[in-house]
mmCIF file of C-alpha atoms and ligand atoms in Angstrom:
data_model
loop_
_atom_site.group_PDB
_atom_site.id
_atom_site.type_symbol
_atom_site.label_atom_id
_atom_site.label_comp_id
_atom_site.label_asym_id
_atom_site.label_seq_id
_atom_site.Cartn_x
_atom_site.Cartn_y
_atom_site.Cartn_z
ATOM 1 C CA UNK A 1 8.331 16.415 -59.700
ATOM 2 C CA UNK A 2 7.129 13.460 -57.665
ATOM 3 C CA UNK A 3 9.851 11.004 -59.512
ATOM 4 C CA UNK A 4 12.491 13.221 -58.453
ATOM 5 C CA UNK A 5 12.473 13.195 -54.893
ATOM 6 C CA UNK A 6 14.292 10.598 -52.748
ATOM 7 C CA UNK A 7 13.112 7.308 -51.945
ATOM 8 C CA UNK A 8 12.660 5.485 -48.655
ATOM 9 C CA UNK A 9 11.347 1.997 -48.042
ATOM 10 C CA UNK A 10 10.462 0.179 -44.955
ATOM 11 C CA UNK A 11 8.501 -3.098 -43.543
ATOM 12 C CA UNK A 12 6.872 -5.257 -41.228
ATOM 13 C CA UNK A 13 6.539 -8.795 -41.209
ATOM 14 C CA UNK A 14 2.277 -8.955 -40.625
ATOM 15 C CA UNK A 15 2.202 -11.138 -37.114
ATOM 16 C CA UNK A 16 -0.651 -9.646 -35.767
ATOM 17 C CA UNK A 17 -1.884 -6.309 -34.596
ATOM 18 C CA UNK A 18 0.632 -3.595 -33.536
ATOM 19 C CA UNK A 19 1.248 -2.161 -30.281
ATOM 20 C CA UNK A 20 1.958 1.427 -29.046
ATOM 21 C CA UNK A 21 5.128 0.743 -28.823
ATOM 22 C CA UNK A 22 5.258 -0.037 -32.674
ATOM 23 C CA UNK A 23 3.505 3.385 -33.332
ATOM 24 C CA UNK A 24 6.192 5.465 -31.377
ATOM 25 C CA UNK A 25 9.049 3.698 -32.140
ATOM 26 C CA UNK A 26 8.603 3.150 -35.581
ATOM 27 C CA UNK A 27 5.461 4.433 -37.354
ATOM 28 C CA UNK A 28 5.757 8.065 -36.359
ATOM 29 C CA UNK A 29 9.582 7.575 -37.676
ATOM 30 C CA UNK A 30 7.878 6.647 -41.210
ATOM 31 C CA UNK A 31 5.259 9.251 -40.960
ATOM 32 C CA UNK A 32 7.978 11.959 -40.839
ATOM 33 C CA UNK A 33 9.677 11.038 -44.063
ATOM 34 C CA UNK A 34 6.072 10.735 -46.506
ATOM 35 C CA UNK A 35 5.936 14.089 -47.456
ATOM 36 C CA UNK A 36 9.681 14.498 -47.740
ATOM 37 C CA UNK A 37 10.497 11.196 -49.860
ATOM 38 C CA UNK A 38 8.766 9.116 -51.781
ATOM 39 C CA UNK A 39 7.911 6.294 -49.409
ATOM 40 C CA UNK A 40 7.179 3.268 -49.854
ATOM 41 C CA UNK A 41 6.009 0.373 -46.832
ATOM 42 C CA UNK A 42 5.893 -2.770 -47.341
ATOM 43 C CA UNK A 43 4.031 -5.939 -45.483
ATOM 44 C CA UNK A 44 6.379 -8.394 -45.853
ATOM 45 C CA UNK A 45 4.362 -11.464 -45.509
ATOM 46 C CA UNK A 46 7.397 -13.555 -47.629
ATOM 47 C CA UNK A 47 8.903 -12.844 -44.743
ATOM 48 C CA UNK A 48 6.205 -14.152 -42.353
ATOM 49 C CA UNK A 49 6.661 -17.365 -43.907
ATOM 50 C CA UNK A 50 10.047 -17.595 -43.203
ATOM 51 C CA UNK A 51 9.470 -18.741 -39.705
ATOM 52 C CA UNK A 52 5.224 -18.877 -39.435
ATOM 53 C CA UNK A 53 5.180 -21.626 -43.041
ATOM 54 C CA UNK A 54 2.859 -23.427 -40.685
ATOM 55 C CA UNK A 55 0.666 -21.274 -39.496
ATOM 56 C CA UNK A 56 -1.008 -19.367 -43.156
ATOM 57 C CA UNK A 57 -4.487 -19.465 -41.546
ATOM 58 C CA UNK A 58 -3.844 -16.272 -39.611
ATOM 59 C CA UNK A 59 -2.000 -14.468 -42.534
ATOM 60 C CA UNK A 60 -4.419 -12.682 -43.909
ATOM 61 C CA UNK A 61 -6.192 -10.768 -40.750
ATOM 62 C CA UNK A 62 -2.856 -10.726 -40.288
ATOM 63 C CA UNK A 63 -1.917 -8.574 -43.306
ATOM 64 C CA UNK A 64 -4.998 -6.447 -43.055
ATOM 65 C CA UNK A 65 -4.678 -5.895 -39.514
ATOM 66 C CA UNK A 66 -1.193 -4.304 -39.959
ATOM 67 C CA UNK A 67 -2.620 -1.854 -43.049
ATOM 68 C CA UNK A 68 -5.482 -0.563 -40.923
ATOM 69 C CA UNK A 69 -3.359 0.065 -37.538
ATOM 70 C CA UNK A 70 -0.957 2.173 -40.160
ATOM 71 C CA UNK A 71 -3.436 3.861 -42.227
ATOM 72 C CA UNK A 72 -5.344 4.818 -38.796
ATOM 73 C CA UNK A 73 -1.748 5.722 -37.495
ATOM 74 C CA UNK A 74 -1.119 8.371 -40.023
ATOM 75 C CA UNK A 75 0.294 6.600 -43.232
ATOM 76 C CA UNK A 76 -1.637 8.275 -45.793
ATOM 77 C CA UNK A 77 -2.153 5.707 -49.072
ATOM 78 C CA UNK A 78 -2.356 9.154 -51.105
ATOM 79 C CA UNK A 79 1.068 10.116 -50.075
ATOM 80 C CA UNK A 80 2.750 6.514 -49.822
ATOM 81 C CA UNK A 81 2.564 3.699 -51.280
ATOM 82 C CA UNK A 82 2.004 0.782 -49.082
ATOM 83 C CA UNK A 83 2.137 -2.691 -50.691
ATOM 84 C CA UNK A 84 1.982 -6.232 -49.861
ATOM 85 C CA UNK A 85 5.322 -8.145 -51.223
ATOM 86 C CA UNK A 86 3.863 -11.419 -52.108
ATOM 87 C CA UNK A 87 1.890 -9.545 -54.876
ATOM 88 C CA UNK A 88 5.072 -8.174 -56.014
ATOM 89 C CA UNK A 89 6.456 -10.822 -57.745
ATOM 90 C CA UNK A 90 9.486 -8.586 -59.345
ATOM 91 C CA UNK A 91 10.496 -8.893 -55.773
ATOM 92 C CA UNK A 92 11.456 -12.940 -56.390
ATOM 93 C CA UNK A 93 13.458 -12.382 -59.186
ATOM 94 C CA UNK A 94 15.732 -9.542 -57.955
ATOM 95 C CA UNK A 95 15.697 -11.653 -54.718
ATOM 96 C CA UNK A 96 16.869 -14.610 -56.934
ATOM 97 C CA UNK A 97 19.282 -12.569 -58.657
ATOM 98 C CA UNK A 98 21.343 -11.794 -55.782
ATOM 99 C CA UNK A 99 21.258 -14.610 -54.051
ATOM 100 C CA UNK A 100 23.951 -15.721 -56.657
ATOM 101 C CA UNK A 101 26.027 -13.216 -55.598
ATOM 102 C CA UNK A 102 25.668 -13.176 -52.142
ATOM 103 C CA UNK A 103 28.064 -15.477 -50.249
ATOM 104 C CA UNK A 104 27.082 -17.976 -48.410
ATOM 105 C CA UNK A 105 29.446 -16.968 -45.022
ATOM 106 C CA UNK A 106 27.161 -13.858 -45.580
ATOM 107 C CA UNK A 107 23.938 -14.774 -44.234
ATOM 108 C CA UNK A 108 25.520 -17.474 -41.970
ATOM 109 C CA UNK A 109 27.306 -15.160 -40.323
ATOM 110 C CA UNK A 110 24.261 -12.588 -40.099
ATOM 111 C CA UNK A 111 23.582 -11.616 -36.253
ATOM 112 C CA UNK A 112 19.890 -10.966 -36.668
ATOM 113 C CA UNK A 113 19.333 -14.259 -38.197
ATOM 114 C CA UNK A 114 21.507 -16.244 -36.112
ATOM 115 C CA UNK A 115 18.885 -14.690 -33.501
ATOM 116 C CA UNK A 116 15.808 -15.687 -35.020
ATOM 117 C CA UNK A 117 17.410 -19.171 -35.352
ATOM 118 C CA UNK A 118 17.619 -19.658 -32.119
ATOM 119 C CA UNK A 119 14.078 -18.276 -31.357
ATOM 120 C CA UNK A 120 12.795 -20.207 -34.010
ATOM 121 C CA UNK A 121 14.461 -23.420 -31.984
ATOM 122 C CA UNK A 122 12.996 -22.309 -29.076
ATOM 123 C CA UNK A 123 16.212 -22.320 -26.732
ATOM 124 C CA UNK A 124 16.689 -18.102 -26.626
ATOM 125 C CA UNK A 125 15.527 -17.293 -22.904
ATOM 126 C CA UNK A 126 13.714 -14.315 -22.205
ATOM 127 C CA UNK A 127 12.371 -13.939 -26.322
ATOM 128 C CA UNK A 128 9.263 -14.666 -27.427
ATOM 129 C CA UNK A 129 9.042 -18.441 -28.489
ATOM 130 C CA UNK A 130 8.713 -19.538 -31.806
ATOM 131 C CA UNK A 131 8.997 -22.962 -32.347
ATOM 132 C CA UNK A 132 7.224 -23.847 -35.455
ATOM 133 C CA UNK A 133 10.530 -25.868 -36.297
ATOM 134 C CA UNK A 134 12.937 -26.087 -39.298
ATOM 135 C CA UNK A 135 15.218 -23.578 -40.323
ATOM 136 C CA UNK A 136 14.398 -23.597 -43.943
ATOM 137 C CA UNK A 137 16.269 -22.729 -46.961
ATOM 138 C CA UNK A 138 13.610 -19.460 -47.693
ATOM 139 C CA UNK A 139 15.193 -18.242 -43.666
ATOM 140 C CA UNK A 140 18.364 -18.438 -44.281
ATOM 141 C CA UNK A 141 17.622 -16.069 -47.395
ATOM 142 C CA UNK A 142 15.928 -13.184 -45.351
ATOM 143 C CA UNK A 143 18.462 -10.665 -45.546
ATOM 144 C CA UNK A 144 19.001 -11.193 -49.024
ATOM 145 C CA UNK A 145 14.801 -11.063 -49.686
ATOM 146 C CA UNK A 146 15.427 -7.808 -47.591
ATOM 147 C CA UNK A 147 17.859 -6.676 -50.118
ATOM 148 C CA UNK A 148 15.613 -6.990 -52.942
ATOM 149 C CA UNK A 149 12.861 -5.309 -51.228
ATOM 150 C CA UNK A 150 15.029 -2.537 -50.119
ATOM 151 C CA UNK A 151 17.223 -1.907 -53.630
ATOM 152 C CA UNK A 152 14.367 -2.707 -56.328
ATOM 153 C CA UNK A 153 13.150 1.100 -55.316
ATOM 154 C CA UNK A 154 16.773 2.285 -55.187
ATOM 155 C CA UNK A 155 16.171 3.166 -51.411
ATOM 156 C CA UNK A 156 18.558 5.337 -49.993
ATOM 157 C CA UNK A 157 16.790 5.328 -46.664
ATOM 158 C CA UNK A 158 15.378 2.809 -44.641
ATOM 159 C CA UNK A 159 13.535 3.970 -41.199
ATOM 160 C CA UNK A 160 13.643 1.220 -38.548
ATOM 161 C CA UNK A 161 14.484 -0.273 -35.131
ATOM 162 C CA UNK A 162 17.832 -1.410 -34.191
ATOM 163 C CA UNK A 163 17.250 -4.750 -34.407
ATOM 164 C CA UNK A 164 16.999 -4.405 -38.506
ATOM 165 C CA UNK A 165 20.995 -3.091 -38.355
ATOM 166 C CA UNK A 166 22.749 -6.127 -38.921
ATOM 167 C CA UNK A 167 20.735 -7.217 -41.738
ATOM 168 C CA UNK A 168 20.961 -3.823 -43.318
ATOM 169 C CA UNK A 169 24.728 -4.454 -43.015
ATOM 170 C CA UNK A 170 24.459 -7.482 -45.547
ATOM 171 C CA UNK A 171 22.127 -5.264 -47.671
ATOM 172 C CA UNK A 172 24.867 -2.934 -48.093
ATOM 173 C CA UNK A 173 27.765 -5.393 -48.897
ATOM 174 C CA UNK A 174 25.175 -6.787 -51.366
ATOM 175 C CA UNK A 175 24.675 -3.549 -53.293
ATOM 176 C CA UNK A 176 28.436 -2.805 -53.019
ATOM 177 C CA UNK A 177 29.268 -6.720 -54.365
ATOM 178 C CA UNK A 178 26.700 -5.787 -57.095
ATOM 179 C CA UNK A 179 28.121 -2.408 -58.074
ATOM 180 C CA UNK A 180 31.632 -3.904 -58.321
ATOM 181 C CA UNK A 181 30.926 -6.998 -60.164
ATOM 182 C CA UNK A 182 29.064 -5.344 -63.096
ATOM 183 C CA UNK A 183 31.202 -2.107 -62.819
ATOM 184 C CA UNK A 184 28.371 -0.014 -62.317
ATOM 185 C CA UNK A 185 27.150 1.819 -59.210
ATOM 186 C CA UNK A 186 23.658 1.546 -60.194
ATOM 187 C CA UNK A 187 22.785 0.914 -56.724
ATOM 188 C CA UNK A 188 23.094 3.297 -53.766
ATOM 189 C CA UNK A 189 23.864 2.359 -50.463
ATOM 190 C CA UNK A 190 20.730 1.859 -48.190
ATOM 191 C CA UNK A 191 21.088 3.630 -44.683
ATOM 192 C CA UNK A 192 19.360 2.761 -41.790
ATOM 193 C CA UNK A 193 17.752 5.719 -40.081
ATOM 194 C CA UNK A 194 17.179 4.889 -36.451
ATOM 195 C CA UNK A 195 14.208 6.415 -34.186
ATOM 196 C CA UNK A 196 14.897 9.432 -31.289
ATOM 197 C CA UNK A 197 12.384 7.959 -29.492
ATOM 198 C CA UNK A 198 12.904 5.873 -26.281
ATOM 199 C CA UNK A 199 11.615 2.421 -26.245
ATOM 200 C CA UNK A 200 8.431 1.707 -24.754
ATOM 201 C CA UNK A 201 8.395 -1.148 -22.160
ATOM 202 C CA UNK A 202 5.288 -3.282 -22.042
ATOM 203 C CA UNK A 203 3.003 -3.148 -18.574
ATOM 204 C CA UNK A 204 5.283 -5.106 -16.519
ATOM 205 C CA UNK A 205 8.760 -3.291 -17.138
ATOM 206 C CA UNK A 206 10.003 -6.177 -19.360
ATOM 207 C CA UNK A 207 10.568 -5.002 -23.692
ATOM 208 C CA UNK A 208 6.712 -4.690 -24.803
ATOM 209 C CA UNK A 209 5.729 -7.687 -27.110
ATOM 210 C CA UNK A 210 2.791 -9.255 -27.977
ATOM 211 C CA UNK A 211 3.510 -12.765 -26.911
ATOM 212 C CA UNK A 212 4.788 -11.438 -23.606
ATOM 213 C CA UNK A 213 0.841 -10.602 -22.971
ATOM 214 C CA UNK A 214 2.238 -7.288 -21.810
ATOM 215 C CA UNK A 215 1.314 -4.542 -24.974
ATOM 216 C CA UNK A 216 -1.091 -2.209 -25.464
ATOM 217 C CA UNK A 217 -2.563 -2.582 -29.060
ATOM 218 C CA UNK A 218 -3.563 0.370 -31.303
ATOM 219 C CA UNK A 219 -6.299 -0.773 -31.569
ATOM 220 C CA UNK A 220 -7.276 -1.319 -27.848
ATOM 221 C CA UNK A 221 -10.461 -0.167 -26.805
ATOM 222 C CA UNK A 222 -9.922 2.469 -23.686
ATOM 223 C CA UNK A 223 -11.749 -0.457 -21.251
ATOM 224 C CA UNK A 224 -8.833 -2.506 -22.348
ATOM 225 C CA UNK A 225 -5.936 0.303 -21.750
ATOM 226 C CA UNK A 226 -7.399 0.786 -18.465
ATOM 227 C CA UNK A 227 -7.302 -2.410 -17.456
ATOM 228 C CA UNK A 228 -3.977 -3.110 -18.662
ATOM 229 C CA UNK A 229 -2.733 -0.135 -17.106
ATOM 230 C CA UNK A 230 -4.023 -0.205 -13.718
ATOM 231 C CA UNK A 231 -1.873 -3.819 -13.839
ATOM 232 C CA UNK A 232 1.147 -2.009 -14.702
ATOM 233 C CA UNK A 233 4.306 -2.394 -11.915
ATOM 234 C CA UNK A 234 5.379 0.730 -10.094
ATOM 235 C CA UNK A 235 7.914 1.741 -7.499
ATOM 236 C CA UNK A 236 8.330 -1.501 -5.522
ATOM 237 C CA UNK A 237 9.527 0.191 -2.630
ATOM 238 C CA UNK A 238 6.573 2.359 -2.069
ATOM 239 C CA UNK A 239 4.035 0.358 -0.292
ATOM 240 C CA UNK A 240 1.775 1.999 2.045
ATOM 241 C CA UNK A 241 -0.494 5.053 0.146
ATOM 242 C CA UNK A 242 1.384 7.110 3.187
ATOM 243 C CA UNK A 243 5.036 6.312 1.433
ATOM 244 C CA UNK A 244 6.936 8.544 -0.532
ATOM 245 C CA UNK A 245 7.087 7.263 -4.198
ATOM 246 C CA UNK A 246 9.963 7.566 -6.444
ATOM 247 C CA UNK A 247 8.629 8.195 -9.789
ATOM 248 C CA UNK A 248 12.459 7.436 -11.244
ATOM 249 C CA UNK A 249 11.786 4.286 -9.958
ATOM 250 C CA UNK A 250 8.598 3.591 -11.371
ATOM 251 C CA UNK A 251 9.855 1.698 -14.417
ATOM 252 C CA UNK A 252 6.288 1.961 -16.549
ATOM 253 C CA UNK A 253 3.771 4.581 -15.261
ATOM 254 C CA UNK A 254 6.104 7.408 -14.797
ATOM 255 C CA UNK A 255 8.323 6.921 -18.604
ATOM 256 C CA UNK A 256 4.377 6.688 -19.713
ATOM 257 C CA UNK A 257 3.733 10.109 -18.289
ATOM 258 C CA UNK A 258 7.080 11.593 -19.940
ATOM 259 C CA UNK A 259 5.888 10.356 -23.233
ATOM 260 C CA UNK A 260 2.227 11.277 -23.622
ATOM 261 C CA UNK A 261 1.958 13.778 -21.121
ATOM 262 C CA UNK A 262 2.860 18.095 -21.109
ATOM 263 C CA UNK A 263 5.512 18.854 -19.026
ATOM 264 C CA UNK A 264 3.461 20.919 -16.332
ATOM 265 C CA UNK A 265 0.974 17.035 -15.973
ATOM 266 C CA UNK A 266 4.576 15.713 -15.627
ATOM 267 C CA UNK A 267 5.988 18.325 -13.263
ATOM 268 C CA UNK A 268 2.611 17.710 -10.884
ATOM 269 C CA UNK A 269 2.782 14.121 -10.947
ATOM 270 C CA UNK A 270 6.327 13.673 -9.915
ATOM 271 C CA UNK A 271 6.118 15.775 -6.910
ATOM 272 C CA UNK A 272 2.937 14.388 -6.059
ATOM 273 C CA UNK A 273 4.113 11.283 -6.284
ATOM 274 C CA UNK A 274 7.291 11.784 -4.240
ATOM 275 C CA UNK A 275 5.361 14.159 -1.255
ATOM 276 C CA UNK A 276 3.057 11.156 -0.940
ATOM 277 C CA UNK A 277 0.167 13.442 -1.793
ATOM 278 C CA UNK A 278 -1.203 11.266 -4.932
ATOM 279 C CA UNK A 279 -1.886 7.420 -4.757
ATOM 280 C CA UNK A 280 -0.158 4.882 -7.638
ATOM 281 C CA UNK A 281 -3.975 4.108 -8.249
ATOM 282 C CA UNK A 282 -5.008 7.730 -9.032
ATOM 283 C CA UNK A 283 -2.078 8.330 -10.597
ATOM 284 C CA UNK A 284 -2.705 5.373 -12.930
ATOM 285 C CA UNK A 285 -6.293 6.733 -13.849
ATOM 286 C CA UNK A 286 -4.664 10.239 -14.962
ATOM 287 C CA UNK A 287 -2.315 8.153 -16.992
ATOM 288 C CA UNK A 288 -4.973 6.175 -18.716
ATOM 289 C CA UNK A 289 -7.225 8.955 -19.630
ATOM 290 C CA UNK A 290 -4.198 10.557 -20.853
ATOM 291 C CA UNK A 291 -3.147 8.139 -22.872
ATOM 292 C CA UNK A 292 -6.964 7.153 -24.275
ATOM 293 C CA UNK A 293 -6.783 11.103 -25.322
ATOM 294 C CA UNK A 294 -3.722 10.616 -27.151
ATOM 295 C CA UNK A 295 -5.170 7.743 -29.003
ATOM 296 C CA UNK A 296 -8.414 8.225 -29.645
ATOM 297 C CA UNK A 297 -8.295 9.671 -33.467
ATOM 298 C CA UNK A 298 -5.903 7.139 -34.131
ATOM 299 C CA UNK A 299 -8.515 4.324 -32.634
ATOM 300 C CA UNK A 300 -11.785 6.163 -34.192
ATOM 301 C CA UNK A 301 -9.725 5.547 -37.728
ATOM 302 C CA UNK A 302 -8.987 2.091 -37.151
ATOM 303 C CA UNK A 303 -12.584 1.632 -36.160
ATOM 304 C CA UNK A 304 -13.384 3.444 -40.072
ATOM 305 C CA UNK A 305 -11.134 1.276 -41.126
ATOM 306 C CA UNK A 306 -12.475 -2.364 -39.804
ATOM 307 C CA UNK A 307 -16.374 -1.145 -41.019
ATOM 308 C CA UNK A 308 -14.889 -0.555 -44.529
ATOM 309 C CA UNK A 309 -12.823 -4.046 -45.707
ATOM 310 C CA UNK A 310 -12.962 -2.316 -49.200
ATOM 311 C CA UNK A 311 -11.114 0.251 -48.898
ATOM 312 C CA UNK A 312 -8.467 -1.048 -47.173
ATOM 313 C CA UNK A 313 -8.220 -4.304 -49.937
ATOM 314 C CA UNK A 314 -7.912 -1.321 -52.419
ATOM 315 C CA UNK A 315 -5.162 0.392 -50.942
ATOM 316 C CA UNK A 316 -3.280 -3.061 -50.871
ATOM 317 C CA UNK A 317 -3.698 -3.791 -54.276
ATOM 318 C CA UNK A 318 -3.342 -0.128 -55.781
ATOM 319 C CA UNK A 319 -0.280 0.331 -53.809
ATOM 320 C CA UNK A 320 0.516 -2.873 -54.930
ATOM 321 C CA UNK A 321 0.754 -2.062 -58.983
ATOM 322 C CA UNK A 322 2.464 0.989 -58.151
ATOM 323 C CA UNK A 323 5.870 -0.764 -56.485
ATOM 324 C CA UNK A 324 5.474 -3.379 -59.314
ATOM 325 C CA UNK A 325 5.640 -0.619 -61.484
ATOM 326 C CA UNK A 326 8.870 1.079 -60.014
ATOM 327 C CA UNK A 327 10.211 -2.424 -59.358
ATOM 328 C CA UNK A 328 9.602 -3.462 -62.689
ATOM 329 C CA UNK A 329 11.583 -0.462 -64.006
ATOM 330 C CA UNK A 330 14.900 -1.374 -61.548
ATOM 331 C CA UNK A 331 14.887 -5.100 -62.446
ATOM 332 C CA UNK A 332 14.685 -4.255 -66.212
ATOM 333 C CA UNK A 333 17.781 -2.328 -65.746
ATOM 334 C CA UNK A 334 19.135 -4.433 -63.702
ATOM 335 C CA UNK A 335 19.216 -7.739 -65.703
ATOM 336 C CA UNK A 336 20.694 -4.823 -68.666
ATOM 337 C CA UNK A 337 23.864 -4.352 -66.605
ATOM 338 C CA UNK A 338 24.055 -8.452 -65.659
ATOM 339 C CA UNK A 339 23.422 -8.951 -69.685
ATOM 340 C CA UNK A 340 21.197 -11.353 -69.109
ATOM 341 C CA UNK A 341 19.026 -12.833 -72.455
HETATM 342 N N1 LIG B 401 12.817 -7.668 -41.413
HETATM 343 C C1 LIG B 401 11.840 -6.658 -41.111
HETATM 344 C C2 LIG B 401 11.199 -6.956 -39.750
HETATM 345 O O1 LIG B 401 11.327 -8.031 -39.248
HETATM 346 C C3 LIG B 401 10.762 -6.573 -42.138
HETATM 347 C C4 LIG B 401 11.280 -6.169 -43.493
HETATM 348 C C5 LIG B 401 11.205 -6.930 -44.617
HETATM 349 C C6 LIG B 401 11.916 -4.956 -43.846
HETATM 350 N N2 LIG B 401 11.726 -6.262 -45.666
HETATM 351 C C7 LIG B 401 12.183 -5.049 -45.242
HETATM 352 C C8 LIG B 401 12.280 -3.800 -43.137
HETATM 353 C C9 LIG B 401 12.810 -4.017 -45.919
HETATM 354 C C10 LIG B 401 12.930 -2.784 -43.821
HETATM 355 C C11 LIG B 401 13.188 -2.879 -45.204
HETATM 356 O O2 LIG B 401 10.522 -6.114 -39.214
HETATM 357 FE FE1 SF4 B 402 4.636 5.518 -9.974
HETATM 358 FE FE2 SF4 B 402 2.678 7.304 -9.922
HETATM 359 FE FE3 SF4 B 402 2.885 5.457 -7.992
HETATM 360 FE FE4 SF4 B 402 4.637 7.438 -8.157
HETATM 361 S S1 SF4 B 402 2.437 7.637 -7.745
HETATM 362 S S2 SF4 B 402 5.125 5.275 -7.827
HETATM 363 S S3 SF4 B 402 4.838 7.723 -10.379
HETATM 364 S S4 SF4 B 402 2.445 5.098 -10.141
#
């Protein structure tokens, strides 16, 4: 039986429309587990406001931007449930229920946030720049929020990047603090389950990231991925067409090729590439029609997607009244063990 089967939860904060490196690192990680678990993925645009409070005018794309580039990217709404947290509002009052239990050295101590802190004060070099201002009250609750989203499914599994570790950490001493102040172990222990998959760098060797204006979207057309590709660096020391290359070298094109490419394309462009026989310019246009083959069911869905608003507004909400079903259920037995009225 569905109910039976293990549960794993997951979520993005909706800034804006994902990358490729989002959709190897961490959507084919989720896309593994829907069959196996009962999944559920969350847009955590509570979270959004943690840092973005000032800028709610872009929320919205924002939320239905993420939904489509995952739907188009393989999570199926019939398999998982996919839910936007602000219309779980089951999600506050766990959230507010451990937040008296959590210590206060806790989250101030929390590496992640400390990090987004300093972002969010605009003097972290070499991160993308968010200086809307304040660290609010709402921030310094994010891994407790986090928590709430994670445990009000009983979650044993949680599927992300490792920059989600330390405040899965905190989720864990939560749980354990909850278990052993009400004598229960009502709550399992959420693991983190980390990605195989090497990190994609953006166009110009730096970490991809959409404020470093160096991504590929999803939902790129393949006129954009060219063009963004034929800008990407190569091997700096190869700079007549006459010069050997040195694909190990070539910090973007050639990990591109090892990614989306067989091993035979791979086998051909690296001695190609190192005999001098193939320019970085033609070996830029294989890579681009290469990787516009790789994502071009993924970018036909999207484009579904975007003609059809309905649909997609209906998955949100249906997925929606199922996770404030199961959440219901938890925080009913939860406010049993506190004894609450
Ligand atoms: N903090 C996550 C991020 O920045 C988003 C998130 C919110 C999340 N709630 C979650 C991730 C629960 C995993 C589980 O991407
Ligand atoms: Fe890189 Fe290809 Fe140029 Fe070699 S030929 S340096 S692998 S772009």
């Amino acid at each position: 039986m569905q109910t039976e089967k293990k549960r794993i939860m997951s979520g993005m904060r909706p800034t804006g429309k994902l990358h490729i490196g989002h959709y190897l690192g961490v959507l084919t990680n989720w896309i593994k587990f829907q069959d196996e678990y009962n999944s559920y993925f969350l847009v955590a645009d509570w979270h959004a406001l943690t840092t973005k409070y000032d800028r709610t005018a872009e929320l919205k794309q924002n939320i239905v931007d993420v939904v489509m580039d995952w739907i188009a990217s393989g999570i199926d709404p019939k398999k998982s449930v996919i839910y936007l947290q602000s219309l779980v509002p089951e999600t506050s009052e766990l959230h507010l229920l451990l937040s008296m239990i959590t210590p206060q050295n806790w989250v101030e101590r929390d590496p992640t946030l400390k990090d987004m802190i300093k972002i969010l004060r605009g003097n972290k070099e070499g991160e993308e720049q968010d200086v809307s201002g304040i660290v609010s009250y709402g921030l310094m609750g994010y891994p407790v929020l986090q928590t709430a989203d994670i445990i009000q499914f009983n979650a044993s599994l949680v599927p992300v990047g490792k920059d989600q570790l330390a405040h899965l950490e905190i989720s864990r001493d939560i749980t354990k603090r909850f278990n052993h102040i009400y004598k229960t172990d009502f709550f399992m222990e959420p693991q983190p389950k980390l990605t195989q998959i090497p990190l994609l760098k953006g166009i110009d060797g730096q970490k991809m990231g959409k404020s470093f204006n160096n991504d590929i979207k999803i939902s790129d057309t393949e006129e954009d991925t060219a063009k963004k590709l034929m800008r990407a660096i190569t091997d700096r020391s190869r700079i007549k067409r006459t010069d050997p290359g040195h694909p190990d070298q070539c910090e973007v094109v050639c990990p591109y090729y090892k990614i989306f490419a067989d091993e035979q394309t791979v086998q051909k462009q690296r001695y190609e590439c190192e005999n001098a026989i193939r320019g970085c310019a033609d070996c830029k246009r294989e890579l681009i029609e290469i990787v516009n083959d790789y994502f071009r069911t993924v970018r036909q869905k999207r484009k579904e997607l975007e003609n059809n608003p309905d649909y997609v507004h209906e998955v949100i909400k249906t997925g929606s009244d199922k996770a404030r079903e199961s959440a219901g259920k938890i925080l009913k037995q939860v406010k049993t063990i506190m004894q609450m009225y």
